[in-house]
Coordinates of C-alpha atoms and ligand atoms in Angstrom, one line a residue:
M3 CA 18.9 -1.3 34.0
E4 CA 15.7 -2.9 33.3
S5 CA 16.3 -5.9 30.7
V6 CA 13.6 -7.4 28.0
Q7 CA 14.7 -10.3 25.9
M8 CA 13.0 -11.4 23.4
G9 CA 12.5 -13.9 19.7
M10 CA 12.5 -13.1 16.6
I11 CA 10.9 -15.7 14.1
G12 CA 12.7 -15.5 11.0
G13 CA 16.4 -14.5 9.9
G14 CA 16.3 -13.4 5.9
T15 CA 16.9 -10.4 4.8
V16 CA 14.6 -8.3 7.6
G17 CA 15.2 -10.3 10.2
S18 CA 19.1 -10.1 10.1
G19 CA 18.6 -6.2 9.2
V20 CA 16.4 -5.8 12.9
F21 CA 19.2 -8.0 14.2
H22 CA 22.1 -5.7 12.5
A23 CA 20.4 -2.4 13.9
L24 CA 19.8 -3.3 17.5
Q25 CA 24.0 -4.0 17.3
Q26 CA 24.1 -0.8 16.0
N27 CA 21.8 1.3 17.9
G28 CA 20.8 -1.2 20.7
A29 CA 22.8 1.3 23.3
L30 CA 20.7 4.6 21.7
L31 CA 17.0 2.8 22.0
A32 CA 18.4 1.7 25.9
S33 CA 19.7 5.3 27.0
R34 CA 16.2 6.6 25.5
M35 CA 14.0 4.0 27.1
G36 CA 15.9 3.4 30.1
V37 CA 14.9 -0.2 29.0
R38 CA 17.9 -2.5 27.0
V39 CA 16.3 -5.0 24.6
Q40 CA 18.4 -7.8 23.7
I41 CA 17.5 -10.8 21.0
R42 CA 17.5 -14.4 23.0
K43 CA 16.9 -16.8 20.0
V44 CA 16.1 -16.2 16.3
A45 CA 14.0 -19.1 14.3
V46 CA 15.5 -19.6 10.6
K47 CA 14.3 -22.0 8.0
A48 CA 17.8 -22.9 7.5
L49 CA 20.7 -22.7 9.7
D50 CA 23.4 -21.7 6.5
E51 CA 21.0 -19.6 4.6
P52 CA 22.6 -16.5 3.0
R53 CA 21.5 -13.1 4.9
P54 CA 22.8 -9.8 4.5
Y55 CA 24.2 -9.4 8.3
E56 CA 25.3 -11.9 10.1
I57 CA 23.6 -13.5 13.1
P58 CA 25.4 -15.6 15.4
R59 CA 24.8 -19.5 15.2
S60 CA 24.3 -19.8 18.7
L61 CA 21.5 -18.0 18.8
L62 CA 19.8 -20.0 15.8
T63 CA 17.3 -22.3 16.0
L64 CA 15.3 -24.1 13.5
D65 CA 12.4 -24.5 15.8
W66 CA 9.9 -21.6 15.8
Q67 CA 8.2 -23.4 19.3
E68 CA 11.9 -22.9 21.0
V69 CA 11.5 -19.1 20.6
V70 CA 7.8 -18.7 20.9
Q71 CA 7.5 -20.8 24.4
D72 CA 11.1 -19.8 26.0
P73 CA 9.5 -18.3 29.1
Q74 CA 12.9 -16.0 29.2
A75 CA 11.4 -14.2 26.0
R76 CA 9.1 -11.8 26.9
I77 CA 8.4 -10.2 23.3
V78 CA 7.8 -11.9 20.0
I79 CA 9.0 -10.9 16.7
E80 CA 7.5 -12.3 13.2
L81 CA 8.9 -11.5 10.1
V82 CA 9.2 -14.9 8.5
G83 CA 6.0 -13.6 6.0
G84 CA 2.9 -15.8 4.2
T85 CA -0.5 -16.3 6.0
T86 CA -0.2 -20.0 7.3
L87 CA 2.3 -20.6 9.6
A88 CA 2.6 -16.7 10.4
R89 CA -1.0 -16.8 11.9
T90 CA 0.0 -19.7 14.0
M91 CA 2.7 -18.8 15.6
I92 CA 1.3 -15.0 16.2
L93 CA -2.1 -16.7 17.9
T94 CA 0.0 -19.1 19.8
A95 CA 2.8 -16.1 20.9
L96 CA -0.5 -13.4 21.9
K97 CA -2.1 -17.0 23.8
L98 CA 1.3 -16.8 26.5
G99 CA 0.2 -13.0 26.5
K100 CA 3.4 -11.9 25.2
P101 CA 3.3 -8.8 22.6
V102 CA 3.8 -9.8 18.9
I103 CA 5.5 -7.3 16.6
T104 CA 4.8 -8.2 13.1
A105 CA 5.7 -7.0 9.6
N106 CA 3.4 -9.1 7.5
K107 CA 0.6 -7.4 5.6
A108 CA -0.5 -10.0 4.0
L109 CA -1.1 -11.5 7.2
L110 CA -3.1 -8.8 8.7
S111 CA -5.3 -7.9 5.5
A112 CA -6.4 -11.6 5.3
H113 CA -6.3 -12.2 9.3
G114 CA -5.8 -8.7 11.1
E115 CA -9.4 -8.9 12.8
E116 CA -9.0 -11.9 14.4
L117 CA -5.4 -11.5 15.8
F118 CA -6.1 -7.8 16.6
A119 CA -9.4 -9.7 19.1
A120 CA -6.5 -12.7 20.2
A121 CA -4.4 -9.7 21.4
R122 CA -7.5 -7.9 23.0
Q123 CA -8.8 -11.1 24.5
Y124 CA -5.6 -12.5 26.3
G125 CA -4.7 -8.9 27.5
T126 CA -1.3 -8.1 25.4
N127 CA -0.4 -6.3 21.8
L128 CA -0.1 -6.7 18.2
Y129 CA 2.3 -4.1 16.7
Y130 CA 2.8 -3.7 13.4
E131 CA 4.1 -0.5 12.4
A132 CA 6.4 -2.4 9.6
S133 CA 3.5 -3.6 7.4
V134 CA 2.8 -0.2 5.5
A135 CA 5.2 1.5 4.0
G136 CA 8.2 0.5 5.6
G137 CA 10.5 3.0 7.1
I138 CA 7.7 5.5 7.0
P139 CA 6.1 5.1 10.7
I140 CA 2.4 5.6 9.2
I141 CA 1.0 3.7 11.4
K142 CA 2.1 5.6 14.4
A143 CA 1.0 8.8 12.7
L144 CA -2.6 7.9 12.2
R145 CA -3.5 6.0 15.2
E146 CA -1.4 8.3 17.3
G147 CA -0.1 11.5 16.0
L148 CA -3.3 12.2 14.1
V149 CA -5.7 10.7 16.9
G150 CA -7.8 14.1 16.7
N151 CA -8.8 14.2 13.9
R152 CA -11.4 12.6 11.2
I153 CA -9.2 11.6 8.0
T154 CA -11.4 12.6 5.0
H155 CA -8.8 11.5 2.8
L156 CA -5.6 9.6 2.5
Y157 CA -3.7 8.4 -1.3
G158 CA -0.6 6.1 -0.7
I159 CA 2.1 5.5 -2.9
V160 CA 3.0 2.1 -1.3
N161 CA 4.3 -0.1 -3.3
G162 CA 8.3 0.5 -4.1
T163 CA 8.2 -2.3 -6.9
C164 CA 5.7 -0.1 -9.0
N165 CA 6.5 3.1 -8.2
Y166 CA 10.4 2.0 -9.3
I167 CA 8.8 0.6 -13.0
L168 CA 6.6 3.5 -13.7
T169 CA 9.2 6.2 -12.9
R170 CA 11.3 4.6 -15.2
M171 CA 8.9 4.1 -18.2
K172 CA 8.1 7.8 -17.7
R173 CA 12.3 8.9 -17.9
E174 CA 13.3 6.5 -20.3
R175 CA 10.1 6.6 -22.9
A176 CA 10.6 2.8 -21.8
E177 CA 7.4 0.2 -22.3
F178 CA 6.2 -1.9 -19.2
D179 CA 8.0 -5.1 -20.4
A180 CA 11.4 -4.0 -20.6
V181 CA 11.2 -2.6 -17.6
L182 CA 9.7 -4.8 -15.6
R183 CA 12.2 -7.2 -17.0
E184 CA 15.5 -5.1 -15.8
A185 CA 14.1 -4.2 -12.5
Q186 CA 14.2 -7.7 -12.2
R187 CA 17.7 -8.1 -13.1
L188 CA 18.3 -5.5 -10.7
G189 CA 16.7 -6.9 -7.5
Y190 CA 13.7 -3.7 -7.6
A191 CA 11.0 -6.6 -9.0
E192 CA 10.4 -10.2 -7.7
T193 CA 10.3 -13.0 -10.0
P194 CA 6.8 -14.0 -10.6
P195 CA 6.3 -9.9 -10.2
D196 CA 2.5 -10.1 -10.0
L197 CA 2.1 -9.6 -6.0
D198 CA 3.4 -6.2 -6.8
I199 CA 2.4 -5.0 -9.9
D200 CA -0.8 -6.4 -10.1
G201 CA -1.3 -4.0 -6.9
H202 CA -1.8 -6.4 -4.4
D203 CA 1.0 -5.8 -1.9
S204 CA -0.5 -2.2 -2.1
L205 CA -4.5 -3.4 -1.5
H206 CA -2.8 -5.1 1.4
K207 CA -1.2 -2.0 2.8
T208 CA -4.6 0.4 1.8
G209 CA -6.3 -2.4 3.3
I210 CA -4.4 -1.4 7.1
L211 CA -4.2 2.0 6.3
A212 CA -8.2 2.3 5.6
S213 CA -9.0 0.3 8.9
L214 CA -7.4 2.3 11.3
A215 CA -8.0 5.5 9.5
H216 CA -12.5 4.5 9.5
G217 CA -12.7 2.3 13.0
F218 CA -14.8 -0.2 10.9
W219 CA -12.5 -3.5 9.4
V220 CA -11.9 -3.3 5.8
A221 CA -11.8 -6.8 3.7
P222 CA -9.7 -7.4 1.4
Q223 CA -12.6 -8.3 -0.8
R224 CA -13.8 -5.4 -0.2
I225 CA -11.3 -3.4 -1.9
H226 CA -11.0 -3.2 -5.9
V227 CA -7.7 -3.3 -7.3
E228 CA -5.9 -3.0 -10.5
G229 CA -2.4 -2.9 -11.2
I230 CA 0.1 -1.5 -13.1
R231 CA 0.6 -3.8 -16.2
G232 CA -1.9 -2.5 -18.7
I233 CA 0.4 1.1 -18.4
T234 CA 1.6 1.8 -21.8
Q235 CA 4.3 4.6 -23.0
A236 CA 2.0 6.8 -24.9
D237 CA -0.5 6.6 -22.0
I238 CA 2.2 8.2 -20.0
Q239 CA 3.5 10.4 -23.0
F240 CA -0.1 12.1 -23.6
A241 CA -0.5 12.1 -20.0
D242 CA 2.7 14.4 -19.4
R243 CA 1.6 16.8 -22.7
L244 CA -1.6 17.3 -20.5
G245 CA 0.3 17.8 -17.2
Y246 CA -0.1 14.8 -15.2
T247 CA 1.9 11.8 -14.1
I248 CA 1.1 8.0 -13.8
K249 CA 1.1 6.6 -10.2
L250 CA -0.3 3.3 -8.9
L251 CA -1.9 5.0 -6.1
G252 CA -3.7 3.4 -3.0
I253 CA -7.2 5.6 -1.9
V254 CA -9.5 6.0 0.8
K255 CA -11.7 8.5 0.9
Q256 CA -14.9 9.5 2.6
V257 CA -17.7 9.6 -0.6
E258 CA -21.3 11.6 -0.4
G259 CA -23.7 10.5 1.0
R260 CA -23.8 8.9 4.7
Q261 CA -25.2 5.5 5.7
A262 CA -27.3 5.8 9.3
S263 CA -24.1 4.1 11.0
G264 CA -21.2 5.9 9.8
P265 CA -19.3 7.4 6.7
R266 CA -19.3 5.7 3.1
V267 CA -15.4 5.2 2.3
Q268 CA -14.1 4.4 -1.3
V269 CA -11.1 2.0 -1.1
S270 CA -9.1 1.5 -3.9
V271 CA -6.1 0.4 -5.5
Y272 CA -5.5 2.0 -9.4
P273 CA -3.2 3.7 -11.1
A274 CA -4.3 7.3 -11.3
L275 CA -3.2 10.8 -13.8
V276 CA -1.7 12.6 -10.5
P277 CA -1.2 16.8 -11.5
Q278 CA 2.4 16.9 -11.9
T279 CA 1.8 20.0 -9.6
H280 CA 0.7 17.6 -6.7
V281 CA 3.1 16.4 -4.3
L282 CA 2.6 12.9 -5.2
A283 CA 3.8 13.6 -8.6
S284 CA 7.3 14.0 -7.0
V285 CA 7.8 10.7 -5.4
N286 CA 9.9 8.6 -7.6
D287 CA 11.5 5.5 -7.6
V288 CA 11.3 3.2 -5.0
F289 CA 10.2 5.8 -3.0
N290 CA 6.6 5.8 -0.7
A291 CA 4.4 8.0 0.4
V292 CA 1.6 8.7 2.5
F293 CA -0.8 12.1 1.9
V294 CA -3.0 12.3 4.5
R295 CA -6.2 14.9 5.2
G296 CA -7.6 15.0 8.7
D297 CA -10.8 17.3 9.6
I298 CA -8.7 19.5 12.2
V299 CA -4.7 19.4 11.1
G300 CA -5.7 19.3 6.5
D301 CA -2.9 17.7 4.6
T302 CA 0.0 15.9 5.3
L303 CA 2.8 13.9 3.6
F304 CA 4.8 11.1 5.1
Y305 CA 8.1 10.3 2.6
G306 CA 10.8 8.0 2.8
R307 CA 11.5 3.8 2.0
G308 CA 9.1 1.3 1.6
A309 CA 11.2 -1.7 1.7
G310 CA 14.5 -3.0 2.1
K311 CA 16.1 -4.0 5.5
D312 CA 17.4 -0.8 7.0
A313 CA 14.3 1.0 6.4
T314 CA 12.0 -2.1 7.8
A315 CA 13.9 -2.5 10.6
S316 CA 13.7 1.3 11.4
A317 CA 10.1 0.2 11.3
V318 CA 10.3 -2.5 14.0
L319 CA 13.1 -1.0 16.6
S320 CA 10.0 1.4 16.7
D321 CA 7.5 -1.5 17.8
I322 CA 10.5 -2.9 19.8
A323 CA 10.8 0.7 22.0
D324 CA 6.6 0.8 22.1
A325 CA 6.3 -3.0 23.5
A326 CA 9.1 -3.1 26.1
L327 CA 7.6 0.3 27.7
D328 CA 4.9 -1.1 28.0
L329 CA 5.9 -4.1 29.5
K330 CA 8.5 -1.9 31.6
F331 CA 5.0 0.2 32.5
G332 CA 2.7 -2.8 33.0
T333 CA 0.7 -0.8 29.8
P334 CA 0.1 -3.4 27.2
Q335 CA -2.8 -2.0 25.5
R336 CA -2.0 1.7 26.3
V337 CA -2.2 2.0 22.7
P338 CA -4.5 -0.6 21.1
P339 CA -3.8 -2.1 18.1
F340 CA -7.1 -1.3 16.3
V341 CA -9.9 0.5 17.9
P342 CA -13.4 0.2 16.3
H343 CA -14.9 3.8 15.5
E344 CA -18.3 5.4 17.1
G345 CA -20.5 3.8 13.9
H346 CA -19.7 1.8 11.8
G347 CA -18.7 2.9 8.0
A348 CA -19.0 0.9 5.3
V349 CA -16.9 0.5 2.0
A350 CA -18.9 2.3 -1.1
P351 CA -19.1 -0.1 -4.5
L352 CA -16.6 1.7 -6.9
D353 CA -19.6 1.6 -9.3
E354 CA -21.0 4.4 -7.2
V355 CA -18.0 6.5 -6.7
T356 CA -17.5 9.5 -8.8
S357 CA -14.1 10.0 -10.7
R358 CA -12.7 11.9 -13.2
Y359 CA -11.3 10.2 -16.3
Y360 CA -8.7 10.3 -19.0
V361 CA -9.8 7.5 -21.8
R362 CA -7.4 6.9 -24.9
L363 CA -9.3 5.5 -28.1
S364 CA -8.0 4.1 -31.2
V365 CA -10.6 4.9 -33.9
I366 CA -10.6 5.2 -37.7
D367 CA -9.9 9.5 -38.5
R368 CA -12.9 9.8 -40.7
P369 CA -15.4 12.9 -40.4
G370 CA -18.2 12.2 -37.8
V371 CA -16.7 10.0 -35.3
L372 CA -15.9 12.4 -32.9
A373 CA -19.5 13.2 -33.1
R374 CA -21.0 9.4 -32.6
V375 CA -18.5 8.9 -29.4
S376 CA -19.4 12.0 -27.9
A377 CA -23.2 11.4 -28.7
I378 CA -22.5 7.9 -26.5
L379 CA -21.4 10.1 -23.8
A380 CA -23.9 12.2 -23.8
A381 CA -26.6 10.7 -23.4
A382 CA -25.4 8.9 -20.7
K383 CA -24.6 12.8 -19.0
I384 CA -20.9 12.7 -19.3
G385 CA -19.1 15.8 -20.1
I386 CA -16.2 15.7 -21.7
S387 CA -13.4 18.5 -20.3
S388 CA -10.8 18.3 -23.1
V389 CA -9.9 16.5 -26.5
I390 CA -6.5 15.6 -27.7
Q391 CA -6.5 14.1 -31.9
P392 CA -2.9 14.1 -33.0
E393 CA -2.9 14.6 -36.6
G394 CA -3.3 11.0 -38.7
H395 CA -4.2 10.3 -42.2
E396 CA -7.3 9.8 -42.7
G397 CA -9.0 6.7 -43.1
E398 CA -6.2 5.6 -40.6
S399 CA -6.2 4.4 -37.1
V400 CA -5.7 7.1 -34.9
P401 CA -5.4 7.9 -31.0
L402 CA -8.5 10.1 -29.7
I403 CA -7.5 11.1 -26.1
L404 CA -10.7 12.5 -23.6
M405 CA -10.4 13.8 -20.6
I406 CA -13.7 13.6 -18.9
H407 CA -15.7 15.5 -16.0
D408 CA -16.7 13.6 -12.6
A409 CA -18.9 10.8 -13.2
P410 CA -20.2 7.3 -11.3
N411 CA -17.7 4.9 -12.6
A412 CA -20.9 2.8 -13.7
A413 CA -22.2 5.3 -16.2
L414 CA -18.3 5.7 -17.4
R415 CA -18.0 1.9 -17.8
R416 CA -21.4 1.0 -19.6
A417 CA -20.2 4.5 -21.9
L418 CA -17.2 2.9 -22.8
E419 CA -19.0 -0.7 -23.7
A420 CA -21.7 1.6 -26.2
I421 CA -18.1 3.1 -27.7
R422 CA -16.3 -0.1 -27.8
K423 CA -19.1 -1.6 -30.2
L424 CA -19.1 0.9 -32.8
P425 CA -17.4 0.1 -36.0
V426 CA -15.1 3.1 -36.3
V427 CA -13.5 1.7 -32.4
K428 CA -10.9 -0.5 -33.5
A429 CA -9.7 -1.6 -29.9
A430 CA -10.4 -1.4 -26.2
P431 CA -10.6 1.6 -24.6
V432 CA -7.8 2.4 -22.5
M433 CA -9.3 4.3 -18.8
I434 CA -7.2 5.4 -16.8
R435 CA -9.0 7.9 -13.4
V436 CA -7.8 11.4 -12.6
E437 CA -7.2 12.2 -8.9
T438 CA -7.2 15.6 -8.6
F439 CA -7.1 15.8 -4.3
E440 CA -10.2 17.9 -3.8
Ligands
HSE501 N1 7.2 -5.4 -2.6 C1 7.4 -3.9 -1.5 C2 7.2 -2.9 -2.4 C3 7.5 -4.3 -0.5 O1 7.6 -3.5 -3.9 O2 7.0 -1.9 -2.1 C4 7.2 -5.0 0.6 O3 5.8 -4.9 0.4

């Protein structure tokens, strides 16, 4: 049986997970593909660093060039993370005509366009199944399984840390800070946690999915991002009373009004109220899910573990299989990593996108307050669909919850600025968008 040798850069959690998965299922993979794959060398930061699965010392090196330049290593697997040295490593391998497998979402978000162009230029390929949603084969699904569809809507719960925190906040009626501390103690959140909880990890992944779905490169600067730091127990409880669950969503949605060259697309990451009847509301704990609507297939859902050494290794194994088969059959660009679609689309600024909203105001309980708030909304042609005001004591500060009909984001923002200035409004309004999946 033909054999393909590989070099791996990174022998930490994911790298050792890939090594272990190959030990476990390498023979299975070989029997399915008709190609045996083997890791020859693994470049690591330190020979003695602790790793969840052992890698034989004889395979380890401290020099990544030794891995990339090794003429016997025909595939390079990059699992180091970061956006500087990893970029150099990948470009070096691509220039040598070697296919590269990466799990590096931050790098693809920042330099994907350049790296995909380099793969094309040097007649090879860049495989990145593990970069989004870990073990869920969403890249392959979008690029191959759904290739015959126009993707009109895509919603992703793509950050396990945030989903874990929001799930526990709801289940235990606990506040964000306490749950975050507990998540850090249990190893479900990093220290510092900013990349996850401020939505940037979701942004990297959502940008990759948006680019694949719409065939134009979505730069991270074009993506509106809000994290989950501001979500309070009060909002989780009011949302529940109204029939919703709060989830951090990556949203890629075709919006009204085409530009001449292609569709306009909303690409955003923000916490949203999801109807409890929608399947995404049931995606809990560290699980990820991506909901995709295609014009031919209709609604589809992909669910699984979005992180962790074994789930990520499963995605890398899938890329190894593709890369090895493409080498075997001499088809390095059979499925290109990224294909621009005919007609270049554009990201619609969020201000121009229409949403529904949950708004929580802190107001003095006094006659006429609701009338003053609704007058500002009415003047902006913004409709209220329902109102909750728990009974309070007259003259005291009470929450006033408004559910708002579809309105452009800019109009709602300006109306809330005006509402904030009312003397009866005691704190900055809380606004969370409502996603109806229509
Ligand atoms: N930190 C990410 C998450 C996994 O919590 O989903 C790596 O992207």
